[in-house]
Coordinates of N, CA and C in Angstrom, one line a residue:
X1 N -24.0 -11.0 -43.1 CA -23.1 -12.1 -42.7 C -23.9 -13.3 -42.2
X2 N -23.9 -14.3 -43.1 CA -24.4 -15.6 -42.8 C -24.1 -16.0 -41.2
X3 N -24.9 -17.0 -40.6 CA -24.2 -18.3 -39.5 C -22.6 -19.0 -40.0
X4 N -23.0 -19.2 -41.5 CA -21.8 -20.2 -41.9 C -20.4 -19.4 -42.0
X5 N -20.7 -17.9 -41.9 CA -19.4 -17.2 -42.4 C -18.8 -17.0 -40.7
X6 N -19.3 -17.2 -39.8 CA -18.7 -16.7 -38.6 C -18.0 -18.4 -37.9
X7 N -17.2 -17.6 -37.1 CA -15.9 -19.1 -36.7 C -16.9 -20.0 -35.9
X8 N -16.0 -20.5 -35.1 CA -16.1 -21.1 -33.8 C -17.5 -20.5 -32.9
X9 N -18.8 -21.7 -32.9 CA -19.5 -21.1 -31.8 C -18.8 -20.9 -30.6
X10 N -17.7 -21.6 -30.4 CA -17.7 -21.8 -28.4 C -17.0 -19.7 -28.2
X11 N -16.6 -19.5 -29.5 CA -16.4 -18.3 -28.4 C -17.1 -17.1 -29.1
X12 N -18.4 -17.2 -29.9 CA -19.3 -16.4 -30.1 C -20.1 -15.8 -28.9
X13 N -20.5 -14.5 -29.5 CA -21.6 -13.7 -28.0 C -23.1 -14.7 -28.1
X14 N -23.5 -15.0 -27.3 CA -24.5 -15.6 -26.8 C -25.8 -15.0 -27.6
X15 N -25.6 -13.2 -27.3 CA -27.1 -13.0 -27.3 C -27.4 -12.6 -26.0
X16 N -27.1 -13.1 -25.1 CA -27.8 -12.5 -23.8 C -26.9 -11.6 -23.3
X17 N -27.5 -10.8 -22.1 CA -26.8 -9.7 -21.2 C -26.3 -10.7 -19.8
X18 N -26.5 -11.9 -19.8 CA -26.3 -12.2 -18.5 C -25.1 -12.5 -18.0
X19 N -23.9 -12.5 -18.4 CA -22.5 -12.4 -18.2 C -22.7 -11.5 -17.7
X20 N -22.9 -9.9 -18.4 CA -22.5 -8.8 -17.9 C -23.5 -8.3 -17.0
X21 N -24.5 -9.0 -16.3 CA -25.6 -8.9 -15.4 C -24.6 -9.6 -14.3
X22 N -24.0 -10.9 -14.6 CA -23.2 -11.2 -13.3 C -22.2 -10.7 -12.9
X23 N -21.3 -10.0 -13.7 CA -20.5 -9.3 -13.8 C -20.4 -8.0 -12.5
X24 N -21.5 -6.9 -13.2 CA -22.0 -5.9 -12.4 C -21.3 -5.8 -10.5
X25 N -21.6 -4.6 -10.4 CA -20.9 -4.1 -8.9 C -22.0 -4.8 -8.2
X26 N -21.7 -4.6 -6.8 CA -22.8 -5.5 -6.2 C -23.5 -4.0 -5.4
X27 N -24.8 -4.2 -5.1 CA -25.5 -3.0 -4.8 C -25.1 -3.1 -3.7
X28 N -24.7 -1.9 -2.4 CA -24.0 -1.9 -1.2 C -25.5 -2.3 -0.2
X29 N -26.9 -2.1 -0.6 CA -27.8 -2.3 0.1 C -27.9 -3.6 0.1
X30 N -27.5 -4.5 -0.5 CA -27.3 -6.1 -0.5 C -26.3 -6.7 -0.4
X31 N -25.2 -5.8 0.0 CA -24.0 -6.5 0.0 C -23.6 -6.7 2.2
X32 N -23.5 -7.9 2.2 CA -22.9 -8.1 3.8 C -21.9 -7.4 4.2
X33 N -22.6 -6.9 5.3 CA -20.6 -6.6 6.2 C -20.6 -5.1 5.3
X34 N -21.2 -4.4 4.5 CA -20.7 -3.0 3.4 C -21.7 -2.2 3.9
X35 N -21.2 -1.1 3.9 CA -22.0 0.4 4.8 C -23.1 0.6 3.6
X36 N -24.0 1.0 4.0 CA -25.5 1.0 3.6 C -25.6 2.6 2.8
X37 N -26.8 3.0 2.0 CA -26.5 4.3 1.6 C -26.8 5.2 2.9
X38 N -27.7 4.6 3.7 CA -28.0 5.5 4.9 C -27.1 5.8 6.0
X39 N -26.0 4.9 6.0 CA -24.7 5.1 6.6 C -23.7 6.0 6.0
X40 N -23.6 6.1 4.6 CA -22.9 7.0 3.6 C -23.4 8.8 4.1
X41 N -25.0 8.4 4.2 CA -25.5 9.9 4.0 C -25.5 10.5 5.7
X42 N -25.2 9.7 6.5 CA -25.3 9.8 8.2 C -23.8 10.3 8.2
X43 N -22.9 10.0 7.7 CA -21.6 10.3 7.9 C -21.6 11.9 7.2
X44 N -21.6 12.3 6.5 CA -21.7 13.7 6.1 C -20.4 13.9 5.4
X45 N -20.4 15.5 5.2 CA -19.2 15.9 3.9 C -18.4 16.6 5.0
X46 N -17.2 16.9 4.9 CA -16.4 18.0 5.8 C -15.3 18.6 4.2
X47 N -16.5 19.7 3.8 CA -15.6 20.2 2.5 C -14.3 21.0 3.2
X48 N -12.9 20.8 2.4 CA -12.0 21.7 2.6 C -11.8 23.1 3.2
X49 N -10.6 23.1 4.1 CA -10.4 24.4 4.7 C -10.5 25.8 3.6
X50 N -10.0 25.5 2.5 CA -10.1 26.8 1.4 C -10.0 25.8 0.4
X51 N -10.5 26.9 -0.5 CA -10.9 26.0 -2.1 C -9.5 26.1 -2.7
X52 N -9.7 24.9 -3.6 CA -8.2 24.8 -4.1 C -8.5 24.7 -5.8
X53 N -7.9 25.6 -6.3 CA -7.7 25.7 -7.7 C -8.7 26.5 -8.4
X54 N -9.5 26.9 -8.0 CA -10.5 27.9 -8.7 C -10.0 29.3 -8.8
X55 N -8.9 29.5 -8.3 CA -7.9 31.1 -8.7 C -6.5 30.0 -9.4
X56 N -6.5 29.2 -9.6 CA -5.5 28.8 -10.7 C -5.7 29.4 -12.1
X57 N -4.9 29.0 -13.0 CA -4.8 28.9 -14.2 C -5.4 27.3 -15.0
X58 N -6.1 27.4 -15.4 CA -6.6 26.0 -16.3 C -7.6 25.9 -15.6
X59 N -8.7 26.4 -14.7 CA -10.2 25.9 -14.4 C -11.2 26.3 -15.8
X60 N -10.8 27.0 -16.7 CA -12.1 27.3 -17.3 C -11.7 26.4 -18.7
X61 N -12.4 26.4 -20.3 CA -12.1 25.4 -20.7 C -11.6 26.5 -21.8
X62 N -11.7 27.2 -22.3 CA -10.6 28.6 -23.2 C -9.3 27.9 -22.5
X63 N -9.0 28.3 -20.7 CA -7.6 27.7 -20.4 C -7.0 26.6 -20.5
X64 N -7.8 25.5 -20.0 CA -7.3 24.9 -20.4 C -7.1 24.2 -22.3
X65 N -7.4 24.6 -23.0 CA -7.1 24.3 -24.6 C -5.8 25.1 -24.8
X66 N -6.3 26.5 -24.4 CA -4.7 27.1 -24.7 C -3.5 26.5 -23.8
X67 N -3.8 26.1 -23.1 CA -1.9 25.2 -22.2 C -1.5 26.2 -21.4
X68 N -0.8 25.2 -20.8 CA 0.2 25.7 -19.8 C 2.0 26.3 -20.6
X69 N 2.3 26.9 -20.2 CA 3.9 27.0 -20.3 C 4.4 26.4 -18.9
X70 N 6.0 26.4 -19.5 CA 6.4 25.6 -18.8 C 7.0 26.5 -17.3
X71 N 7.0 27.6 -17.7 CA 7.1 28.6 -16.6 C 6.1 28.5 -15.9
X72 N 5.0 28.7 -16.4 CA 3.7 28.7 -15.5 C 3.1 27.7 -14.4
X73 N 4.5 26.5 -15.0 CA 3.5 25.2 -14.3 C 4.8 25.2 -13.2
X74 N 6.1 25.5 -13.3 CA 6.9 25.9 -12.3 C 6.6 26.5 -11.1
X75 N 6.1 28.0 -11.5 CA 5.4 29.3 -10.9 C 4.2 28.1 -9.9
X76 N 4.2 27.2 -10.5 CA 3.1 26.7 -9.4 C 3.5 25.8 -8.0
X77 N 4.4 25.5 -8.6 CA 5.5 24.7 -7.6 C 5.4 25.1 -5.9
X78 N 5.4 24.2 -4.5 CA 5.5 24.6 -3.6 C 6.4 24.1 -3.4
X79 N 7.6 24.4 -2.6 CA 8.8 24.0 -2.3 C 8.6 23.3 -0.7
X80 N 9.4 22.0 -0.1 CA 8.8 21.5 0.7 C 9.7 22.0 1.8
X81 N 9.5 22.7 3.4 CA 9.8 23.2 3.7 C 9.9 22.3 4.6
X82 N 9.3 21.2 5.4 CA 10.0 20.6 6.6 C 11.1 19.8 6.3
X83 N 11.5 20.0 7.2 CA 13.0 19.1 7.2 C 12.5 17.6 7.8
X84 N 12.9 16.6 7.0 CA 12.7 15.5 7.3 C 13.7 14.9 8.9
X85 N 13.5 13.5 9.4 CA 14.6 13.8 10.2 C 16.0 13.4 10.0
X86 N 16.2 12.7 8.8 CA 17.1 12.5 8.5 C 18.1 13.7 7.7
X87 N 17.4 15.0 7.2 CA 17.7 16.2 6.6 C 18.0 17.2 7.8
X88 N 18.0 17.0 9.1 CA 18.1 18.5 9.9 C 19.5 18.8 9.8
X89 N 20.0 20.0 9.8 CA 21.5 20.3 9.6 C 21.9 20.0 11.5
X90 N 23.0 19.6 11.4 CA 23.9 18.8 12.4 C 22.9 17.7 12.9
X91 N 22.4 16.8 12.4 CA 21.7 16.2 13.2 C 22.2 14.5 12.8
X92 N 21.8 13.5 13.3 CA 22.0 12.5 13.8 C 21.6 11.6 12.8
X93 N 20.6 12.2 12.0 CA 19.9 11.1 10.9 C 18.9 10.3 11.4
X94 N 18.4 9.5 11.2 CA 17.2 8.6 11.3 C 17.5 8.4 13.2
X95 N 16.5 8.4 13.8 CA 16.9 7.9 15.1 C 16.6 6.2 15.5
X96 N 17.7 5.9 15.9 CA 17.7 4.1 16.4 C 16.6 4.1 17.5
X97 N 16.1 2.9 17.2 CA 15.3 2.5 18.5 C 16.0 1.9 19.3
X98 N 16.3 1.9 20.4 CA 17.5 1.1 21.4 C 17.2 -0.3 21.7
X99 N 16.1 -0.7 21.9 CA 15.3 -1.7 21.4 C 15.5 -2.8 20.3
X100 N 16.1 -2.3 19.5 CA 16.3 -3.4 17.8 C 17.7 -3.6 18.3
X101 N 17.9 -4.7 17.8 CA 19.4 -5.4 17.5 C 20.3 -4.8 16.4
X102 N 21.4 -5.1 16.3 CA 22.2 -4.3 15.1 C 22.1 -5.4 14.1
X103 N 22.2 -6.7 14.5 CA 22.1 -7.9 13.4 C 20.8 -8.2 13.1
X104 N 21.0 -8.4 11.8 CA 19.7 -8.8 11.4 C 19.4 -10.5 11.2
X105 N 18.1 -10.5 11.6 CA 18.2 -11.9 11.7 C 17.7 -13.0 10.3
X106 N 18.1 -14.1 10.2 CA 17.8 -15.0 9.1 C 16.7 -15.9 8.9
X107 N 16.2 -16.3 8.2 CA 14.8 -17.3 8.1 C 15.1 -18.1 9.2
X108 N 13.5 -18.0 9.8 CA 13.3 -18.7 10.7 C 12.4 -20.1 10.1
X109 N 12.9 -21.3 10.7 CA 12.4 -22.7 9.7 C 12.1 -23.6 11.1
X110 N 10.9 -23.8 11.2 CA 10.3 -24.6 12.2 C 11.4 -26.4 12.1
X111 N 11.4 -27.3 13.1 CA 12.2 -28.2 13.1 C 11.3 -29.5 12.2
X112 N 10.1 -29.1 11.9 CA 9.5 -30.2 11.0 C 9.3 -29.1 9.3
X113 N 10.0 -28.0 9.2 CA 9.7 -27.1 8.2 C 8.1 -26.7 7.9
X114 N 7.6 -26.8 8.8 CA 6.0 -26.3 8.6 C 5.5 -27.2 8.7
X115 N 6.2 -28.7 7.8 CA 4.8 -29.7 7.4 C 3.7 -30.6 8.0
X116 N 4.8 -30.7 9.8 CA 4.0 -31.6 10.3 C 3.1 -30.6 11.5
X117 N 2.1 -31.3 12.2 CA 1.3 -31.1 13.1 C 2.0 -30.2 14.4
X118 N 1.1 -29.1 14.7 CA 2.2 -28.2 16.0 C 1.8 -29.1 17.5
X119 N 3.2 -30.1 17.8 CA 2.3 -30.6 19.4 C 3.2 -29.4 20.5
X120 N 3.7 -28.6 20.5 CA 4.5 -27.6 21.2 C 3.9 -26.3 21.4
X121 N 3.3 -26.1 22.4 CA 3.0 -24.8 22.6 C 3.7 -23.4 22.5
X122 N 4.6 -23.4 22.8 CA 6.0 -22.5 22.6 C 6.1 -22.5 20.3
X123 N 6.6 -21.3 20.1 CA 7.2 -21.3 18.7 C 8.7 -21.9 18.9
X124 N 8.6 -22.5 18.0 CA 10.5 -23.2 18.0 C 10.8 -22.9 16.7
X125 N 11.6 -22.3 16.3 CA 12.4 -22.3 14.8 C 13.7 -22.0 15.4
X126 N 14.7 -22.5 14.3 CA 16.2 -22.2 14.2 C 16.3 -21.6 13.1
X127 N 17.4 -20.9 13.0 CA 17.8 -19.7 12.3 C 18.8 -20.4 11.4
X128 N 17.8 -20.5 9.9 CA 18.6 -20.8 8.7 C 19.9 -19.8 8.3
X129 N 19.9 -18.6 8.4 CA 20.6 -17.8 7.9 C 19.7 -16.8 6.7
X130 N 20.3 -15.5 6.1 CA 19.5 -15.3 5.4 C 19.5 -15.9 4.1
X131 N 18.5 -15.5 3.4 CA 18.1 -16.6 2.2 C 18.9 -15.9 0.7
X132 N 20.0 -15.7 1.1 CA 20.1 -15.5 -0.2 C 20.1 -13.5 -0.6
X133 N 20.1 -13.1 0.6 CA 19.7 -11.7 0.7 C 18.7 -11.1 -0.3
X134 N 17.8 -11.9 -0.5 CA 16.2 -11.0 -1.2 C 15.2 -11.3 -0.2
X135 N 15.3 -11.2 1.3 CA 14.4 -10.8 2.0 C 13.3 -9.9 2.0
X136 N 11.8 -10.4 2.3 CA 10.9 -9.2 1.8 C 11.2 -8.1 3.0
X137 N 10.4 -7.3 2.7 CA 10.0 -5.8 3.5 C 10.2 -6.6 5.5
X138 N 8.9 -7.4 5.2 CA 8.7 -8.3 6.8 C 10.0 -8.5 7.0
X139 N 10.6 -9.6 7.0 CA 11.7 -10.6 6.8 C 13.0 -9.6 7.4
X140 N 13.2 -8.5 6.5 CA 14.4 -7.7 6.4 C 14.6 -6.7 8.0
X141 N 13.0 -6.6 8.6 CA 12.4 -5.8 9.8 C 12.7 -6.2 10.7
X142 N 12.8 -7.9 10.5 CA 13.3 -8.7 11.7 C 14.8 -8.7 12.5
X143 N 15.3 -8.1 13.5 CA 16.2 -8.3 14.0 C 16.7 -9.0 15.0
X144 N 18.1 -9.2 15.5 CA 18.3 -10.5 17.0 C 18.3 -9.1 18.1
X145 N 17.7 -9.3 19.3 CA 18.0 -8.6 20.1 C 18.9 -9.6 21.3
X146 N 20.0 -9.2 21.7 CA 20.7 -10.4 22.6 C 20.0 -10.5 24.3
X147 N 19.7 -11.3 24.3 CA 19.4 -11.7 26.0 C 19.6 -11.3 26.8
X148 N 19.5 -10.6 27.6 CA 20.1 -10.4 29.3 C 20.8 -8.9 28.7
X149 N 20.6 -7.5 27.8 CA 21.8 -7.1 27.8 C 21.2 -5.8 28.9
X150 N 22.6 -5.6 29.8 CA 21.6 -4.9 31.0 C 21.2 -3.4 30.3
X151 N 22.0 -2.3 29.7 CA 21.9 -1.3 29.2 C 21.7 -1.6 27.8
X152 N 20.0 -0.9 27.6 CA 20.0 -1.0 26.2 C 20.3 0.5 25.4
X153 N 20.5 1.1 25.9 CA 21.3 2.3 25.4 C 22.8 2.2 25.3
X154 N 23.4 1.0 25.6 CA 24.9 0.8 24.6 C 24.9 0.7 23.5
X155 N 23.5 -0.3 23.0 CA 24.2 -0.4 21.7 C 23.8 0.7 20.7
X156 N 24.5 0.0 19.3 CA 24.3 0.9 18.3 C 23.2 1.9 17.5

């Protein structure tokens, strides 16, 4: 294959390794702030309470070629035996923190919307409402807890 039969130099290989020289992991002995190998080997192993899977089925390589059935991979199955707290029989389900509010609260939007300079030491935002209800994970966590309420074991 000629020069003249191949396309476009701009996105021909170079010839050199040095892309993939810059590329490369960075060695942890020269990397800042990253645990050293002598820190790796200072820390030590804490191998497992009992070995796991060496009395299975499929450690040798005869087993694993021949397969599993579908019984066999059942038969392996451990069934989960704690009761979560939402799963105890007669129980109450997830427990409230007495603490959180029952309403959830809406975007909070500073009085200049972020853009200008903070001269208030205090946070000030007023409560847009929510956005449309696709609040993230954060957002959704946020609740009103009301002022002054004397027993926080009234509410919900």
């Amino acid at each position: 294959m000629s020069e003249q039969d191949r396309a476009d130099d701009a996105y021909q290989p170079t010839g050199s390794n040095e892309e993939q020289q810059d590329a490369a992991p960075l060695d942890p002995e020269n990397a800042v702030g990253e645990r050293t190998y002598d820190d790796m080997l200072d820390e030590g192993y804490s191998p497992p309470e009992k070995p796991r899977g060496v009395n299975s089925k499929g450690t040798t390589a005869a087993e694993q070629n021949e397969g599993e059935t579908l019984d066999e991979r059942l038969e392996q199955e451990v069934p989960d035996t704690e009761n979560r707290a939402d799963d105890e029989p007669n129980g109450e389900g997830e427990p409230v923190d007495p603490e959180t509010g029952g309403e959830r609260a809406g975007r909070l939007v500073a009085p200049d919307e972020g853009t200008g300079p903070d001269t208030t030491k205090e946070a000030v935002a007023t409560d847009r409402g929510i956005d449309g209800g696709a609040a993230g994970a954060e957002e959704a966590a946020v609740h009103v807890v009301p002022e002054g309420d004397p027993d926080p074991d009234s509410r919900p």
